[in-house]
CSV table of C-alpha atoms in Angstrom, one decimal:
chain,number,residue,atom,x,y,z
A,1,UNK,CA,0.0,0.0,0.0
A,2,UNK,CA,1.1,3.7,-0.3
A,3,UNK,CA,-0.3,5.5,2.7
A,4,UNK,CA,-0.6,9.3,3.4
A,5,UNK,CA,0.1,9.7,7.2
A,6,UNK,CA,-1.8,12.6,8.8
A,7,UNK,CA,0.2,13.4,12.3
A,8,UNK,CA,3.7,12.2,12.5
A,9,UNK,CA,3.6,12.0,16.4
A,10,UNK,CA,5.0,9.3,17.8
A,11,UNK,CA,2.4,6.6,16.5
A,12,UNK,CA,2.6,8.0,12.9
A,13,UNK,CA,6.2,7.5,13.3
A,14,UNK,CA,5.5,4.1,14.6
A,15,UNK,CA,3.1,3.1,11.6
A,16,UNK,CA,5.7,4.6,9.3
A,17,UNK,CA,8.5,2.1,10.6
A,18,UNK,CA,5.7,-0.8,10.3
A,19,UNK,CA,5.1,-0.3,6.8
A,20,UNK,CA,8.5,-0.1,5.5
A,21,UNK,CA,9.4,-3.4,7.3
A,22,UNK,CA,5.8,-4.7,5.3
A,23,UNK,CA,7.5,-3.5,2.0
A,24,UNK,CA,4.5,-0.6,2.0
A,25,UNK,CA,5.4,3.1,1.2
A,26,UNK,CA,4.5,6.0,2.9
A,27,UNK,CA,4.0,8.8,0.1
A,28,UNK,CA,3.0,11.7,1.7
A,29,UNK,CA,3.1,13.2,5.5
A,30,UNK,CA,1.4,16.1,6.7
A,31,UNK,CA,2.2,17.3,10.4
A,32,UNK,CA,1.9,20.7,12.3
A,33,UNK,CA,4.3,22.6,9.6
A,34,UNK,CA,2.3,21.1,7.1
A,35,UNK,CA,-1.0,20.5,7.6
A,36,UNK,CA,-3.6,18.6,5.8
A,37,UNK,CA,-6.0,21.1,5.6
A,38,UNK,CA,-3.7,23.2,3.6
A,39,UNK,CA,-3.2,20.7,1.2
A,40,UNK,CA,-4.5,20.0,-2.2
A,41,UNK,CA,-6.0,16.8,-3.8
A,42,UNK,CA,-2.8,16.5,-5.5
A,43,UNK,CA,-0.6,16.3,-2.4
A,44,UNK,CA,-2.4,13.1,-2.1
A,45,UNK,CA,-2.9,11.7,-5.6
A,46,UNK,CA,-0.4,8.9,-5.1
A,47,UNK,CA,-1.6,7.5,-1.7
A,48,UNK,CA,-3.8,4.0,-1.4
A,49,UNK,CA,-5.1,5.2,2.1
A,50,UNK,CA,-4.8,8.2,4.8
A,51,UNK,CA,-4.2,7.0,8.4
A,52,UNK,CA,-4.8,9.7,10.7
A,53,UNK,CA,-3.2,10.2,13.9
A,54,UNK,CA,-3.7,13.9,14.8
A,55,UNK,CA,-5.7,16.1,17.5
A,56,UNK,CA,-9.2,15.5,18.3
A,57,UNK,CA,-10.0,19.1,17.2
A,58,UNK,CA,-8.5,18.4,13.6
A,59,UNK,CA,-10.4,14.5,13.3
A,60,UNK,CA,-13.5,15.7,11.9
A,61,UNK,CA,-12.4,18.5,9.7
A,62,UNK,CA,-9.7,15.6,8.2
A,63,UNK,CA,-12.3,13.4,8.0
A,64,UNK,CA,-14.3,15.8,5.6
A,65,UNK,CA,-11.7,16.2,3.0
A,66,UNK,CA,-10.9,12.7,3.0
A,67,UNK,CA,-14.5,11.8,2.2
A,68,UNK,CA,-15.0,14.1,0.1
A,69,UNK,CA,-11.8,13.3,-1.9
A,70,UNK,CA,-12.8,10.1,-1.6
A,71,UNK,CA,-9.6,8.8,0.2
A,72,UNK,CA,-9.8,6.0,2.1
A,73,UNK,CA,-8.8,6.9,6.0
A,74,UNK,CA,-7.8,5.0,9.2
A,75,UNK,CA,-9.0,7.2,12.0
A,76,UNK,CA,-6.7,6.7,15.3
A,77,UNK,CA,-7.4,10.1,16.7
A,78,UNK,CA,-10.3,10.3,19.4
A,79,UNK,CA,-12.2,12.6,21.0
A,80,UNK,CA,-14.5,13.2,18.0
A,81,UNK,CA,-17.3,11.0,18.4
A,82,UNK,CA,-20.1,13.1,19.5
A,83,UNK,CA,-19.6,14.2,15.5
A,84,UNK,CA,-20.2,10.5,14.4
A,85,UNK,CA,-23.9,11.0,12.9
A,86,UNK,CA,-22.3,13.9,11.0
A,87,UNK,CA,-19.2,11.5,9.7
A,88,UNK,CA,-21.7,8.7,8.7
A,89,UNK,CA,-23.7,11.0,6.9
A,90,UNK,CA,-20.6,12.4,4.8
A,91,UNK,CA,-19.6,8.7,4.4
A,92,UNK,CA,-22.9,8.3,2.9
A,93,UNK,CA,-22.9,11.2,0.9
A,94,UNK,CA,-19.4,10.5,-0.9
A,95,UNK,CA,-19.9,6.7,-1.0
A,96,UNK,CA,-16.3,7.1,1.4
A,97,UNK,CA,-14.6,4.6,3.3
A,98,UNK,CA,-14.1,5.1,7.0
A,99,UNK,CA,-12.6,2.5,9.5
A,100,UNK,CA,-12.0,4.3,13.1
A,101,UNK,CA,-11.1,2.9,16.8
A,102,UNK,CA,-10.0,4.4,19.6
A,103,UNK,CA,-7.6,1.6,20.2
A,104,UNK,CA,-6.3,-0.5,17.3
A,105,UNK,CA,-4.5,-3.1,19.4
A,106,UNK,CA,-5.5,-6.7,18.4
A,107,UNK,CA,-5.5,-7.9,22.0
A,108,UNK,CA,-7.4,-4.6,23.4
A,109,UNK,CA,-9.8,-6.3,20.3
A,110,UNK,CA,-10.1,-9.0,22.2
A,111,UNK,CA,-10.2,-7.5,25.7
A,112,UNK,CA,-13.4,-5.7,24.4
A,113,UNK,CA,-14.9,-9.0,23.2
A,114,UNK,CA,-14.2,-10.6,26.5
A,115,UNK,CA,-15.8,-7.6,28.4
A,116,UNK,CA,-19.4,-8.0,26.3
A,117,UNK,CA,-19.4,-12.1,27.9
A,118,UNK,CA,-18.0,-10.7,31.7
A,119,UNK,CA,-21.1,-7.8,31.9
A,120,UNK,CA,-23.3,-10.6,31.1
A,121,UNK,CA,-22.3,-12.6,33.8
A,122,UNK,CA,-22.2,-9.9,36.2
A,123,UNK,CA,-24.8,-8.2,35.4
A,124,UNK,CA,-26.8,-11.1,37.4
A,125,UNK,CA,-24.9,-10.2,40.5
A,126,UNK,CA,-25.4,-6.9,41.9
A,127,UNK,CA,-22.6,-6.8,44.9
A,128,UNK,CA,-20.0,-6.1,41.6
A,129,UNK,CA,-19.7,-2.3,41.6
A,130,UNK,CA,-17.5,-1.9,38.0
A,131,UNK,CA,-14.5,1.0,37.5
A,132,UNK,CA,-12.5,1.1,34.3
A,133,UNK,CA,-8.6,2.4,35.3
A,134,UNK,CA,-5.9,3.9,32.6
A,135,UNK,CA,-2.6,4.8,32.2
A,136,UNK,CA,-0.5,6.8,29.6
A,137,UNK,CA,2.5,8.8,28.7
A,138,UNK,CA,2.5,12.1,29.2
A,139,UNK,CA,2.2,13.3,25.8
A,140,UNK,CA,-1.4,12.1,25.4
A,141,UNK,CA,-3.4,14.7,24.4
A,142,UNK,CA,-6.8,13.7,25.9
A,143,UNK,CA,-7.9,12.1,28.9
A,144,UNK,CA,-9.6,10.1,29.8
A,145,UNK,CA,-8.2,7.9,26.6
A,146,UNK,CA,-10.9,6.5,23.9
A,147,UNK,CA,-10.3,2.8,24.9
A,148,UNK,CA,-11.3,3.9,28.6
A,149,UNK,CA,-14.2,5.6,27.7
A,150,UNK,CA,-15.4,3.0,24.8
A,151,UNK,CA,-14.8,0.0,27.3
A,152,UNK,CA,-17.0,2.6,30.3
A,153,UNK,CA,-19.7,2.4,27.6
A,154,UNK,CA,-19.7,-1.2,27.2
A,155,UNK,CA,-20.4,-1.6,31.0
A,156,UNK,CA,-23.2,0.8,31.0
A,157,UNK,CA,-24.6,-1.2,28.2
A,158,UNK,CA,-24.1,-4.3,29.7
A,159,UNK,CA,-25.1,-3.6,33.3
A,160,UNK,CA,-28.6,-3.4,34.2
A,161,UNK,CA,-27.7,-0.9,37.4
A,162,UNK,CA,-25.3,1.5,35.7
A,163,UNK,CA,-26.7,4.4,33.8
A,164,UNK,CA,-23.9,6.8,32.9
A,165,UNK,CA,-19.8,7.4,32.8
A,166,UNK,CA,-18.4,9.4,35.2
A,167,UNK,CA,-14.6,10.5,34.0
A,168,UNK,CA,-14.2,13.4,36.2
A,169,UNK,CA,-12.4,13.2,39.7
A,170,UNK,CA,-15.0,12.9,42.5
A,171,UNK,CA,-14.8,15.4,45.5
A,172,UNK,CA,-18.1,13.8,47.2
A,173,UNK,CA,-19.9,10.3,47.3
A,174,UNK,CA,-20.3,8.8,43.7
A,175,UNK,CA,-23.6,8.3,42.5
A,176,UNK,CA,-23.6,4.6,42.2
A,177,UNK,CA,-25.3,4.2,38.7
A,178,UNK,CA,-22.3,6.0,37.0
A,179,UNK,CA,-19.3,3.7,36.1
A,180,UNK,CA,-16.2,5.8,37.2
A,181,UNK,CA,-13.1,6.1,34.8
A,182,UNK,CA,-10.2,7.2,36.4
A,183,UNK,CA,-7.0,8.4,34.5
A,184,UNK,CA,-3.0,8.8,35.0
A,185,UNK,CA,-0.5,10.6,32.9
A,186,UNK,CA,2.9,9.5,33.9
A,187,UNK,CA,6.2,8.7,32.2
A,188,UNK,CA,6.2,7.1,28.8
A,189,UNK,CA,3.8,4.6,29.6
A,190,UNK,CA,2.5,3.0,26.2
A,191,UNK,CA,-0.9,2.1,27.7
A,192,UNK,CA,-2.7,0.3,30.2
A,193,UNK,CA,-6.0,-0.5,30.8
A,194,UNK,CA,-8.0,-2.2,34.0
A,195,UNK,CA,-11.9,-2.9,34.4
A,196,UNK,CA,-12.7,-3.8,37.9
A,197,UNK,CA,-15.7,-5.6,39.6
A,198,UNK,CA,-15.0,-5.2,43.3
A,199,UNK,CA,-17.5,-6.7,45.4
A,200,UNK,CA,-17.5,-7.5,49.5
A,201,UNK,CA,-15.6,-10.8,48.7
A,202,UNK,CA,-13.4,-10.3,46.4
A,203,UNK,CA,-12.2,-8.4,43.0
A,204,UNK,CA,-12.3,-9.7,39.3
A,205,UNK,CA,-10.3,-7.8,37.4
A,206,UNK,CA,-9.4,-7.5,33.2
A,207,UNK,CA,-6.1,-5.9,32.0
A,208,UNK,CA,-4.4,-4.7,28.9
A,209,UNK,CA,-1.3,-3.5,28.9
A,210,UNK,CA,0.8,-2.6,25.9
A,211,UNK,CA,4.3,-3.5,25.5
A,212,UNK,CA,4.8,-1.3,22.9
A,213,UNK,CA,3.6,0.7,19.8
A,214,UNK,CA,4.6,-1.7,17.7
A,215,UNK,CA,1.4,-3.4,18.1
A,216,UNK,CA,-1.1,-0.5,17.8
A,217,UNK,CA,0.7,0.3,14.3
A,218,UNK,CA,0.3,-3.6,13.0
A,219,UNK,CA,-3.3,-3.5,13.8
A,220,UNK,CA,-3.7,-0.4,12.1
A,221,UNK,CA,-1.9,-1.8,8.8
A,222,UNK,CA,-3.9,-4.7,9.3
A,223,UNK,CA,-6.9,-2.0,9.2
A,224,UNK,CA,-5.7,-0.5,6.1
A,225,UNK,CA,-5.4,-3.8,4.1
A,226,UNK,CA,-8.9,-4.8,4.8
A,227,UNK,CA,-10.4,-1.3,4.5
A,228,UNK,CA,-8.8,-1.6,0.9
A,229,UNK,CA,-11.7,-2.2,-1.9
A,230,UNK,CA,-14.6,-1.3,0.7
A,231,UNK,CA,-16.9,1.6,1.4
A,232,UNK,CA,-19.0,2.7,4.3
A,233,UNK,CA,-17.7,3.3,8.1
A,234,UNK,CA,-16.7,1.1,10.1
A,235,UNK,CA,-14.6,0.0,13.4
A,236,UNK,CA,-12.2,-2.8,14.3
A,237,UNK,CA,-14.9,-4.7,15.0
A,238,UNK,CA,-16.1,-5.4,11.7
A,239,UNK,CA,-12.4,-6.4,11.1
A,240,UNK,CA,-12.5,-8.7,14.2
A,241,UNK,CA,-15.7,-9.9,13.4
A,242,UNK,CA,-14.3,-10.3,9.2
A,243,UNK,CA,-11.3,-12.6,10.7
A,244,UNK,CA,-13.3,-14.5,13.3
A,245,UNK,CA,-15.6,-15.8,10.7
A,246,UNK,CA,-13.5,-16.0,7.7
């Protein structure tokens, strides 16, 4: 593939070193001295596919051009998806394709797979209170991160007695329908990720914790290749789901 990287932070740097040990080519790069909203059509003319890892203030706006361009995109950037109608609707009216996730680790994947069966389970016994914990690097520009809040919203979904996410620090008693999502910027930590179900008893307790980035920038290849040849938006999960039952 020949790929356009849009943000050349440290995980477009890490997608860049992936594709040239796959043999793909990155053709274009647009960063803070360059952005993409100053470009033209032809800046891009080259590239298979854009894979975006910007600012949250910037996703949309990117996310315009590229539909309207018609170029295929990889959306790693959060913090956008209170615009998602309006992205579905310009994937709609451009006949684009669109593959976002606020995580794009394989085993976080999987970790959010597991979750759906665990708030099943426990949504039968109600002395599990559930929390959702996270930890990055410093230089993460929102907080909490997408993976905390998606995973939050899976809880809410799948427990009967919780009603809302609750990301902010609490300086009084928590109302206990809210699932609380606590965050920690620290160091150069590549990301980690706990959901709790603390009860009288005992605790059961999920975890994801990333060695590296060389594993969010595979999964985003990975991404890329089957986004190739396909319009309409969609989320790792339809690639999950693509490789499960293929």
């Amino acid at each position: 593939m020949k790929l356009a990287l849009v943000g050349t932070g440290q995980m477009g740097q890490a997608v860049a070193r992936e594709a040239e040990a796959e043999s793909h080519e990155v053709v274009a790069r647009f960063h803070s001295d360059r952005p993409f909203l100053d470009a033209s059509r032809s800046d891009i003319e080259d590239a298979d596919i854009a894979v975006d890892f910007s600012l949250p203030e910037l996703a949309v706006p990117h996310l315009r051009r590229c539909c309207t361009w018609q170029v295929p995109v990889v959306m790693g950037t959060t913090g956008w998806y209170d615009a998602l109608d309006e992205v579905e609707a310009l994937v709609r009216q451009h006949t684009a394709s669109v593959l976002y996730a606020p995580n794009f680790s394989i085993g976080v994947a999987v970790l959010s797979r597991t979750l759906d069966h665990v708030t099943g389970l426990m949504d039968e016994l109600d002395e599990y209170d559930a929390f959702v914990r996270e930890m990055h690097h410093t230089k993460k520009a929102d907080s909490p991160s997408g993976t905390a809040q998606m995973l939050a919203e899976q809880i809410v979904d799948g427990l009967a007695r919780k009603d809302q996410v609750e990301p902010e620090t609490q300086h009084q008693r928590i109302d206990p329908s809210a699932v609380h999502v606590t965050s920690t910027r620290a160091g150069t930590a590549f990301g980690e990720h706990t959901i709790g179900f603390d009860s009288p008893f005992d605790r059961v307790a999920l975890h994801h914790r990333a060695k590296n980035r060389r594993g969010f920038a595979v999964g985003v290849l990975r991404s890329a290749e089957w986004l190739s040849g396909r319009t309409g938006l969609f989320t790792l999960d339809d690639v999950l789901d693509d490789w499960l039952n293929g």
